[in-house]
Amino acid sequence: MASQSEKHRAFVELHRRSGAFVIPNPWDAGSSRILTALGFEALATTSAGFAYSIGRRDSAAALSRGALLENARAIVEATHLPVSADLEDGFGAAPEACAETIALGAGVGLVGGSIEDATGDPANPIFAFSHAVERVAAAAEAAHALPFVLTARAENFLHGRPDLDDTIRRLQAFEAAGAEVLYAPGLPDIAAIRTVCAAVTKPVNVVMGLAGKAFSVSELQAAGVKRISVGGSFARAALGALVRAATEVKDHGTFGYAASAMPAWEAEAYMPEERR
């Protein structure tokens, strides 16, 4: 098993090499093992996928920092790959809370994580510009003392503020504050993605699997994207399969879903043989 420092070096190198790479989002140890076996080079947690798995909504108010980090620990321990985490808003408005969350994340074996500028308050969904930058600066200072790659997220487009100029202004300020990866989820089209990538010098993460047009890896790479995540969409794909299977049984009394289900032998093959 690679050390945390070795995983960090591998993660940094993924962001430095030419071309784009996909970082899928497992939601538990089992999905982490499967995605590792399929040949991906790094993994990222998903707060949405984790929330659904424990019967919660995806929000900082519904997920405690301790629970999210324990989920991250389980994913880290199930793979030899570098793991980055969705660390929500840093679990506190104060810059010091963001820095503490980064340190705690490294403590469970993470080598990366994101801090977003969303407040969780529907009446005032995005932190004021200067405060958002202070939060990223504190998180970056903590990350630079650790084997940890900080991603800073500008959340305008997920919270009813489709302001590309402000989003770019924030990402540029986050870069200047020390963030190593930049991320604006929910950008509306490839032109906006291209504009964001051209406006900053650090690697840009883009999420696929949300509503709207999907772009291929090659299209995103041509636009300047370095890292492509899938957020909670793999978890939602699994839930979709569950609902389709259950609906078939309930409404039709048939079990045809089993024909496309993963065979038991294959599921077992992804999991190590361990004694309790």
Tab-separated table of N, CA, C and O in Angstrom, residues 68-174:
chain	number	residue	atom	x	y	z
A	68	LEU	N	-19.059	12.591	7.636
A	68	LEU	CA	-18.485	12.695	6.298
A	68	LEU	C	-17.044	12.201	6.273
A	68	LEU	O	-16.621	11.496	5.349
A	69	LEU	N	-16.285	12.520	7.316
A	69	LEU	CA	-14.882	12.086	7.356
A	69	LEU	C	-14.763	10.586	7.602
A	69	LEU	O	-13.832	9.946	7.100
A	70	GLU	N	-15.692	10.018	8.354
A	70	GLU	CA	-15.653	8.562	8.535
A	70	GLU	C	-15.971	7.846	7.229
A	70	GLU	O	-15.396	6.799	6.917
A	71	ASN	N	-16.884	8.396	6.444
A	71	ASN	CA	-17.152	7.853	5.120
A	71	ASN	C	-15.905	7.962	4.244
A	71	ASN	O	-15.546	7.019	3.530
A	72	ALA	N	-15.221	9.099	4.316
A	72	ALA	CA	-13.988	9.272	3.553
A	72	ALA	C	-12.930	8.272	3.999
A	72	ALA	O	-12.208	7.701	3.169
A	73	ARG	N	-12.835	8.036	5.302
A	73	ARG	CA	-11.854	7.066	5.808
A	73	ARG	C	-12.132	5.676	5.234
A	73	ARG	O	-11.202	4.955	4.834
A	74	ALA	N	-13.408	5.271	5.194
A	74	ALA	CA	-13.752	3.957	4.663
A	74	ALA	C	-13.355	3.838	3.198
A	74	ALA	O	-12.860	2.790	2.749
A	75	ILE	N	-13.550	4.916	2.428
A	75	ILE	CA	-13.179	4.909	1.019
A	75	ILE	C	-11.668	4.858	0.866
A	75	ILE	O	-11.133	4.106	0.044
A	76	VAL	N	-10.951	5.639	1.667
A	76	VAL	CA	-9.482	5.628	1.626
A	76	VAL	C	-8.940	4.244	1.946
A	76	VAL	O	-8.027	3.743	1.272
A	77	GLU	N	-9.496	3.604	2.959
A	77	GLU	CA	-8.985	2.308	3.399
A	77	GLU	C	-9.321	1.185	2.421
A	77	GLU	O	-8.720	0.109	2.497
A	78	ALA	N	-10.250	1.432	1.504
A	78	ALA	CA	-10.659	0.398	0.541
A	78	ALA	C	-9.884	0.477	-0.770
A	78	ALA	O	-10.142	-0.329	-1.667
A	79	THR	N	-8.960	1.420	-0.898
A	79	THR	CA	-8.240	1.593	-2.167
A	79	THR	C	-6.791	1.968	-1.924
A	79	THR	O	-6.441	2.511	-0.867
A	80	HIS	N	-5.960	1.686	-2.926
A	80	HIS	CA	-4.573	2.156	-2.885
A	80	HIS	C	-4.420	3.484	-3.617
A	80	HIS	O	-3.321	4.043	-3.674
A	81	LEU	N	-5.515	4.001	-4.176
A	81	LEU	CA	-5.457	5.206	-4.998
A	81	LEU	C	-5.519	6.472	-4.142
A	81	LEU	O	-6.024	6.450	-3.016
A	82	PRO	N	-5.052	7.602	-4.683
A	82	PRO	CA	-5.270	8.888	-4.012
A	82	PRO	C	-6.761	9.179	-3.934
A	82	PRO	O	-7.506	8.915	-4.880
A	83	VAL	N	-7.192	9.727	-2.813
A	83	VAL	CA	-8.601	10.083	-2.630
A	83	VAL	C	-8.707	11.552	-2.226
A	83	VAL	O	-8.037	12.005	-1.298
A	84	SER	N	-9.561	12.276	-2.957
A	84	SER	CA	-9.926	13.646	-2.618
A	84	SER	C	-11.358	13.627	-2.097
A	84	SER	O	-12.117	12.708	-2.404
A	85	ALA	N	-11.733	14.645	-1.321
A	85	ALA	CA	-13.064	14.614	-0.696
A	85	ALA	C	-13.838	15.890	-0.947
A	85	ALA	O	-13.273	16.980	-1.045
A	86	ASP	N	-15.141	15.721	-1.025
A	86	ASP	CA	-16.077	16.841	-1.003
A	86	ASP	C	-16.239	17.240	0.458
A	86	ASP	O	-16.897	16.554	1.230
A	87	LEU	N	-15.634	18.371	0.836
A	87	LEU	CA	-15.654	18.818	2.226
A	87	LEU	C	-16.663	19.943	2.454
A	87	LEU	O	-16.533	20.747	3.382
A	88	GLU	N	-17.674	19.987	1.579
A	88	GLU	CA	-18.781	20.925	1.728
A	88	GLU	C	-18.266	22.366	1.884
A	88	GLU	O	-17.371	22.782	1.160
A	89	ASP	N	-18.800	23.092	2.847
A	89	ASP	CA	-18.397	24.484	3.064
A	89	ASP	C	-17.280	24.604	4.101
A	89	ASP	O	-17.008	25.692	4.605
A	90	GLY	N	-16.644	23.474	4.400
A	90	GLY	CA	-15.614	23.476	5.435
A	90	GLY	C	-16.176	23.319	6.829
A	90	GLY	O	-15.448	23.347	7.812
A	91	PHE	N	-17.501	23.166	6.923
A	91	PHE	CA	-18.197	22.953	8.191
A	91	PHE	C	-17.990	24.113	9.164
A	91	PHE	O	-17.709	23.920	10.339
A	92	GLY	N	-18.172	25.293	8.633
A	92	GLY	CA	-18.132	26.500	9.450
A	92	GLY	C	-17.847	27.707	8.585
A	92	GLY	O	-17.109	27.616	7.605
A	93	ALA	N	-18.429	28.832	8.953
A	93	ALA	CA	-18.233	30.042	8.160
A	93	ALA	C	-16.843	30.636	8.356
A	93	ALA	O	-16.309	31.285	7.463
A	94	ALA	N	-16.249	30.423	9.507
A	94	ALA	CA	-14.967	31.055	9.820
A	94	ALA	C	-13.837	30.422	9.015
A	94	ALA	O	-13.832	29.201	8.788
A	95	PRO	N	-12.863	31.210	8.589
A	95	PRO	CA	-11.688	30.638	7.908
A	95	PRO	C	-11.023	29.540	8.729
A	95	PRO	O	-10.541	28.544	8.173
A	96	GLU	N	-11.000	29.706	10.041
A	96	GLU	CA	-10.355	28.709	10.900
A	96	GLU	C	-11.048	27.349	10.819
A	96	GLU	O	-10.392	26.303	10.941
A	97	ALA	N	-12.368	27.360	10.621
A	97	ALA	CA	-13.096	26.095	10.484
A	97	ALA	C	-12.670	25.368	9.221
A	97	ALA	O	-12.512	24.130	9.219
A	98	CYS	N	-12.469	26.110	8.133
A	98	CYS	CA	-12.011	25.496	6.881
A	98	CYS	C	-10.636	24.872	7.060
A	98	CYS	O	-10.380	23.753	6.605
A	99	ALA	N	-9.736	25.594	7.723
A	99	ALA	CA	-8.389	25.078	7.950
A	99	ALA	C	-8.426	23.814	8.801
A	99	ALA	O	-7.708	22.838	8.530
A	100	GLU	N	-9.269	23.805	9.832
A	100	GLU	CA	-9.379	22.632	10.701
A	100	GLU	C	-9.920	21.433	9.930
A	100	GLU	O	-9.440	20.290	10.110
A	101	THR	N	-10.886	21.666	9.050
A	101	THR	CA	-11.453	20.572	8.259
A	101	THR	C	-10.411	19.972	7.326
A	101	THR	O	-10.352	18.744	7.152
A	102	ILE	N	-9.567	20.801	6.738
A	102	ILE	CA	-8.483	20.285	5.892
A	102	ILE	C	-7.563	19.397	6.710
A	102	ILE	O	-7.193	18.290	6.284
A	103	ALA	N	-7.166	19.858	7.890
A	103	ALA	CA	-6.266	19.066	8.735
A	103	ALA	C	-6.908	17.746	9.137
A	103	ALA	O	-6.258	16.686	9.124
A	104	LEU	N	-8.191	17.772	9.484
A	104	LEU	CA	-8.880	16.538	9.864
A	104	LEU	C	-9.009	15.601	8.667
A	104	LEU	O	-8.917	14.377	8.811
A	105	GLY	N	-9.223	16.157	7.478
A	105	GLY	CA	-9.290	15.329	6.282
A	105	GLY	C	-7.989	14.595	6.025
A	105	GLY	O	-7.984	13.395	5.708
A	106	ALA	N	-6.879	15.311	6.140
A	106	ALA	CA	-5.577	14.657	5.986
A	106	ALA	C	-5.395	13.574	7.040
A	106	ALA	O	-4.771	12.539	6.785
A	107	GLY	N	-5.983	13.791	8.205
A	107	GLY	CA	-5.856	12.821	9.287
A	107	GLY	C	-6.534	11.494	9.014
A	107	GLY	O	-6.167	10.473	9.627
A	108	VAL	N	-7.516	11.448	8.130
A	108	VAL	CA	-8.159	10.178	7.768
A	108	VAL	C	-7.579	9.607	6.478
A	108	VAL	O	-8.098	8.623	5.951
A	109	GLY	N	-6.507	10.216	5.973
A	109	GLY	CA	-5.823	9.659	4.807
A	109	GLY	C	-6.104	10.336	3.489
A	109	GLY	O	-5.569	9.926	2.452
A	110	LEU	N	-6.944	11.366	3.468
A	110	LEU	CA	-7.200	12.085	2.226
A	110	LEU	C	-5.953	12.827	1.764
A	110	LEU	O	-5.164	13.304	2.577
A	111	VAL	N	-5.807	12.956	0.447
A	111	VAL	CA	-4.702	13.749	-0.101
A	111	VAL	C	-5.236	14.926	-0.907
A	111	VAL	O	-4.493	15.583	-1.635
A	112	GLY	N	-6.519	15.206	-0.771
A	112	GLY	CA	-7.125	16.348	-1.433
A	112	GLY	C	-8.533	16.546	-0.937
A	112	GLY	O	-9.127	15.669	-0.303
A	113	GLY	N	-9.064	17.733	-1.227
A	113	GLY	CA	-10.433	18.016	-0.844
A	113	GLY	C	-10.837	19.390	-1.314
A	113	GLY	O	-9.999	20.227	-1.642
A	114	SER	N	-12.150	19.618	-1.346
A	114	SER	CA	-12.684	20.884	-1.848
A	114	SER	C	-13.393	21.648	-0.753
A	114	SER	O	-14.028	21.070	0.130
A	115	ILE	N	-13.276	22.972	-0.834
A	115	ILE	CA	-14.023	23.897	0.011
A	115	ILE	C	-14.850	24.778	-0.920
A	115	ILE	O	-14.333	25.350	-1.876
A	116	GLU	N	-16.130	24.916	-0.628
A	116	GLU	CA	-17.012	25.695	-1.492
A	116	GLU	C	-17.371	27.022	-0.848
A	116	GLU	O	-17.238	27.192	0.374
A	117	ASP	N	-17.856	27.951	-1.682
A	117	ASP	CA	-18.233	29.272	-1.169
A	117	ASP	C	-19.732	29.398	-0.949
A	117	ASP	O	-20.249	30.506	-0.808
A	118	ALA	N	-20.452	28.280	-0.893
A	118	ALA	CA	-21.881	28.289	-0.593
A	118	ALA	C	-22.088	28.299	0.916
A	118	ALA	O	-21.368	27.631	1.665
A	119	THR	N	-23.085	29.050	1.377
A	119	THR	CA	-23.313	29.229	2.810
A	119	THR	C	-24.271	28.215	3.410
A	119	THR	O	-24.275	28.022	4.630
A	120	GLY	N	-25.126	27.603	2.576
A	120	GLY	CA	-26.183	26.755	3.102
A	120	GLY	C	-27.419	27.526	3.521
A	120	GLY	O	-28.405	26.930	3.980
A	121	ASP	N	-27.405	28.852	3.363
A	121	ASP	CA	-28.535	29.709	3.715
A	121	ASP	C	-29.261	30.117	2.430
A	121	ASP	O	-28.724	30.886	1.631
A	122	PRO	N	-30.489	29.629	2.196
A	122	PRO	CA	-31.195	29.953	0.946
A	122	PRO	C	-31.384	31.452	0.727
A	122	PRO	O	-31.443	31.912	-0.408
A	123	ALA	N	-31.480	32.216	1.797
A	123	ALA	CA	-31.683	33.654	1.663
A	123	ALA	C	-30.399	34.380	1.259
A	123	ALA	O	-30.455	35.481	0.712
A	124	ASN	N	-29.262	33.772	1.531
A	124	ASN	CA	-27.971	34.387	1.213
A	124	ASN	C	-26.997	33.260	0.875
A	124	ASN	O	-26.136	32.903	1.665
A	125	PRO	N	-27.149	32.658	-0.315
A	125	PRO	CA	-26.519	31.358	-0.586
A	125	PRO	C	-25.014	31.360	-0.793
A	125	PRO	O	-24.395	30.309	-0.682
A	126	ILE	N	-24.414	32.507	-1.105
A	126	ILE	CA	-22.989	32.554	-1.422
A	126	ILE	C	-22.281	33.528	-0.481
A	126	ILE	O	-22.759	34.645	-0.257
A	127	PHE	N	-21.145	33.092	0.069
A	127	PHE	CA	-20.373	33.984	0.922
A	127	PHE	C	-19.938	35.228	0.155
A	127	PHE	O	-19.631	35.164	-1.042
A	128	ALA	N	-19.895	36.359	0.842
A	128	ALA	CA	-19.381	37.584	0.240
A	128	ALA	C	-17.971	37.344	-0.278
A	128	ALA	O	-17.206	36.534	0.275
A	129	PHE	N	-17.621	38.051	-1.323
A	129	PHE	CA	-16.364	37.810	-2.030
A	129	PHE	C	-15.158	37.790	-1.090
A	129	PHE	O	-14.387	36.825	-1.079
A	130	SER	N	-14.966	38.835	-0.313
A	130	SER	CA	-13.759	38.920	0.519
A	130	SER	C	-13.715	37.809	1.559
A	130	SER	O	-12.647	37.235	1.823
A	131	HIS	N	-14.874	37.487	2.119
A	131	HIS	CA	-14.906	36.419	3.116
A	131	HIS	C	-14.636	35.064	2.474
A	131	HIS	O	-13.916	34.226	3.041
A	132	ALA	N	-15.165	34.849	1.281
A	132	ALA	CA	-14.910	33.593	0.568
A	132	ALA	C	-13.418	33.424	0.301
A	132	ALA	O	-12.867	32.321	0.447
A	133	VAL	N	-12.757	34.496	-0.079
A	133	VAL	CA	-11.316	34.423	-0.353
A	133	VAL	C	-10.538	34.145	0.928
A	133	VAL	O	-9.586	33.354	0.937
A	134	GLU	N	-10.924	34.762	2.022
A	134	GLU	CA	-10.257	34.514	3.308
A	134	GLU	C	-10.383	33.048	3.714
A	134	GLU	O	-9.435	32.456	4.252
A	135	ARG	N	-11.524	32.463	3.455
A	135	ARG	CA	-11.741	31.058	3.798
A	135	ARG	C	-10.819	30.155	2.967
A	135	ARG	O	-10.204	29.217	3.491
A	136	VAL	N	-10.711	30.438	1.675
A	136	VAL	CA	-9.825	29.647	0.823
A	136	VAL	C	-8.366	29.840	1.242
A	136	VAL	O	-7.592	28.880	1.262
A	137	ALA	N	-7.988	31.063	1.579
A	137	ALA	CA	-6.607	31.327	1.992
A	137	ALA	C	-6.249	30.524	3.243
A	137	ALA	O	-5.148	29.953	3.335
A	138	ALA	N	-7.160	30.452	4.201
A	138	ALA	CA	-6.903	29.678	5.418
A	138	ALA	C	-6.809	28.191	5.110
A	138	ALA	O	-5.933	27.482	5.640
A	139	ALA	N	-7.705	27.705	4.246
A	139	ALA	CA	-7.655	26.295	3.863
A	139	ALA	C	-6.369	25.987	3.115
A	139	ALA	O	-5.755	24.931	3.312
A	140	ALA	N	-5.929	26.907	2.240
A	140	ALA	CA	-4.709	26.695	1.465
A	140	ALA	C	-3.490	26.658	2.364
A	140	ALA	O	-2.577	25.837	2.170
A	141	GLU	N	-3.449	27.533	3.364
A	141	GLU	CA	-2.317	27.524	4.291
A	141	GLU	C	-2.220	26.188	5.015
A	141	GLU	O	-1.131	25.623	5.173
A	142	ALA	N	-3.366	25.664	5.430
A	142	ALA	CA	-3.376	24.354	6.086
A	142	ALA	C	-2.963	23.256	5.117
A	142	ALA	O	-2.173	22.366	5.462
A	143	ALA	N	-3.474	23.310	3.893
A	143	ALA	CA	-3.179	22.264	2.905
A	143	ALA	C	-1.702	22.253	2.530
A	143	ALA	O	-1.105	21.178	2.336
A	144	HIS	N	-1.085	23.425	2.406
A	144	HIS	CA	0.309	23.494	1.965
A	144	HIS	C	1.269	22.925	3.010
A	144	HIS	O	2.409	22.584	2.684
A	145	ALA	N	0.819	22.809	4.257
A	145	ALA	CA	1.643	22.209	5.301
A	145	ALA	C	1.476	20.697	5.350
A	145	ALA	O	2.114	20.031	6.173
A	146	LEU	N	0.645	20.160	4.487
A	146	LEU	CA	0.293	18.740	4.494
A	146	LEU	C	0.452	18.159	3.090
A	146	LEU	O	0.544	18.898	2.119
A	147	PRO	N	0.427	16.843	2.972
A	147	PRO	CA	0.310	16.243	1.634
A	147	PRO	C	-1.139	16.310	1.176
A	147	PRO	O	-1.902	15.342	1.253
A	148	PHE	N	-1.564	17.505	0.702
A	148	PHE	CA	-2.984	17.751	0.469
A	148	PHE	C	-3.162	18.749	-0.660
A	148	PHE	O	-2.567	19.832	-0.638
A	149	VAL	N	-3.988	18.405	-1.649
A	149	VAL	CA	-4.289	19.272	-2.791
A	149	VAL	C	-5.646	19.934	-2.559
A	149	VAL	O	-6.675	19.260	-2.507
A	150	LEU	N	-5.639	21.259	-2.422
A	150	LEU	CA	-6.872	21.986	-2.162
A	150	LEU	C	-7.572	22.381	-3.453
A	150	LEU	O	-6.972	22.990	-4.345
A	151	THR	N	-8.855	22.045	-3.535
A	151	THR	CA	-9.729	22.504	-4.616
A	151	THR	C	-10.675	23.550	-4.049
A	151	THR	O	-11.309	23.322	-3.016
A	152	ALA	N	-10.767	24.705	-4.733
A	152	ALA	CA	-11.687	25.763	-4.314
A	152	ALA	C	-12.844	25.833	-5.296
A	152	ALA	O	-12.638	25.871	-6.509
A	153	ARG	N	-14.064	25.865	-4.752
A	153	ARG	CA	-15.279	25.812	-5.561
A	153	ARG	C	-16.034	27.130	-5.516
A	153	ARG	O	-16.285	27.671	-4.426
A	154	ALA	N	-16.429	27.622	-6.686
A	154	ALA	CA	-17.308	28.783	-6.812
A	154	ALA	C	-18.685	28.274	-7.214
A	154	ALA	O	-18.861	27.740	-8.310
A	155	GLU	N	-19.666	28.446	-6.343
A	155	GLU	CA	-20.943	27.745	-6.442
A	155	GLU	C	-22.080	28.558	-7.067
A	155	GLU	O	-23.239	28.148	-7.002
A	156	ASN	N	-21.789	29.693	-7.658
A	156	ASN	CA	-22.851	30.562	-8.183
A	156	ASN	C	-23.898	29.817	-8.994
A	156	ASN	O	-25.112	29.983	-8.792
A	157	PHE	N	-23.445	29.000	-9.950
A	157	PHE	CA	-24.377	28.397	-10.916
A	157	PHE	C	-25.258	27.320	-10.291
A	157	PHE	O	-26.280	26.956	-10.885
A	158	LEU	N	-24.908	26.824	-9.119
A	158	LEU	CA	-25.768	25.857	-8.441
A	158	LEU	C	-26.787	26.526	-7.530
A	158	LEU	O	-27.649	25.849	-6.962
A	159	HIS	N	-26.675	27.848	-7.376
A	159	HIS	CA	-27.534	28.535	-6.402
A	159	HIS	C	-28.226	29.755	-7.005
A	159	HIS	O	-28.407	30.775	-6.342
A	160	GLY	N	-28.636	29.613	-8.274
A	160	GLY	CA	-29.446	30.646	-8.883
A	160	GLY	C	-28.736	31.942	-9.176
A	160	GLY	O	-29.384	32.986	-9.311
A	161	ARG	N	-27.405	31.900	-9.290
A	161	ARG	CA	-26.638	33.104	-9.607
A	161	ARG	C	-25.754	32.824	-10.820
A	161	ARG	O	-24.551	32.635	-10.691
A	162	PRO	N	-26.341	32.772	-12.009
A	162	PRO	CA	-25.576	32.416	-13.212
A	162	PRO	C	-24.719	33.584	-13.714
A	162	PRO	O	-24.887	34.077	-14.828
A	163	ASP	N	-23.800	34.017	-12.879
A	163	ASP	CA	-22.943	35.171	-13.161
A	163	ASP	C	-21.540	34.666	-13.471
A	163	ASP	O	-20.745	34.392	-12.572
A	164	LEU	N	-21.236	34.534	-14.751
A	164	LEU	CA	-19.937	33.982	-15.143
A	164	LEU	C	-18.795	34.919	-14.762
A	164	LEU	O	-17.729	34.458	-14.324
A	165	ASP	N	-19.005	36.211	-14.893
A	165	ASP	CA	-17.938	37.158	-14.548
A	165	ASP	C	-17.572	37.067	-13.071
A	165	ASP	O	-16.391	37.043	-12.711
A	166	ASP	N	-18.587	37.000	-12.196
A	166	ASP	CA	-18.303	36.885	-10.767
A	166	ASP	C	-17.669	35.539	-10.444
A	166	ASP	O	-16.775	35.448	-9.587
A	167	THR	N	-18.118	34.497	-11.133
A	167	THR	CA	-17.527	33.172	-10.919
A	167	THR	C	-16.042	33.187	-11.273
A	167	THR	O	-15.206	32.679	-10.515
A	168	ILE	N	-15.697	33.772	-12.393
A	168	ILE	CA	-14.293	33.851	-12.797
A	168	ILE	C	-13.505	34.717	-11.824
A	168	ILE	O	-12.378	34.370	-11.435
A	169	ARG	N	-14.082	35.842	-11.401
A	169	ARG	CA	-13.414	36.700	-10.418
A	169	ARG	C	-13.095	35.924	-9.147
A	169	ARG	O	-11.993	36.040	-8.589
A	170	ARG	N	-14.040	35.108	-8.702
A	170	ARG	CA	-13.819	34.315	-7.502
A	170	ARG	C	-12.736	33.250	-7.732
A	170	ARG	O	-11.839	33.075	-6.897
A	171	LEU	N	-12.810	32.555	-8.849
A	171	LEU	CA	-11.812	31.517	-9.112
A	171	LEU	C	-10.414	32.116	-9.217
A	171	LEU	O	-9.434	31.533	-8.728
A	172	GLN	N	-10.289	33.267	-9.850
A	172	GLN	CA	-8.981	33.923	-9.943
A	172	GLN	C	-8.466	34.319	-8.564
A	172	GLN	O	-7.276	34.166	-8.273
A	173	ALA	N	-9.356	34.798	-7.711
A	173	ALA	CA	-8.956	35.161	-6.351
A	173	ALA	C	-8.607	33.922	-5.527
A	173	ALA	O	-7.668	33.945	-4.724
A	174	PHE	N	-9.344	32.835	-5.731
A	174	PHE	CA	-9.030	31.589	-5.022
A	174	PHE	C	-7.656	31.066	-5.452
A	174	PHE	O	-6.887	30.558	-4.632
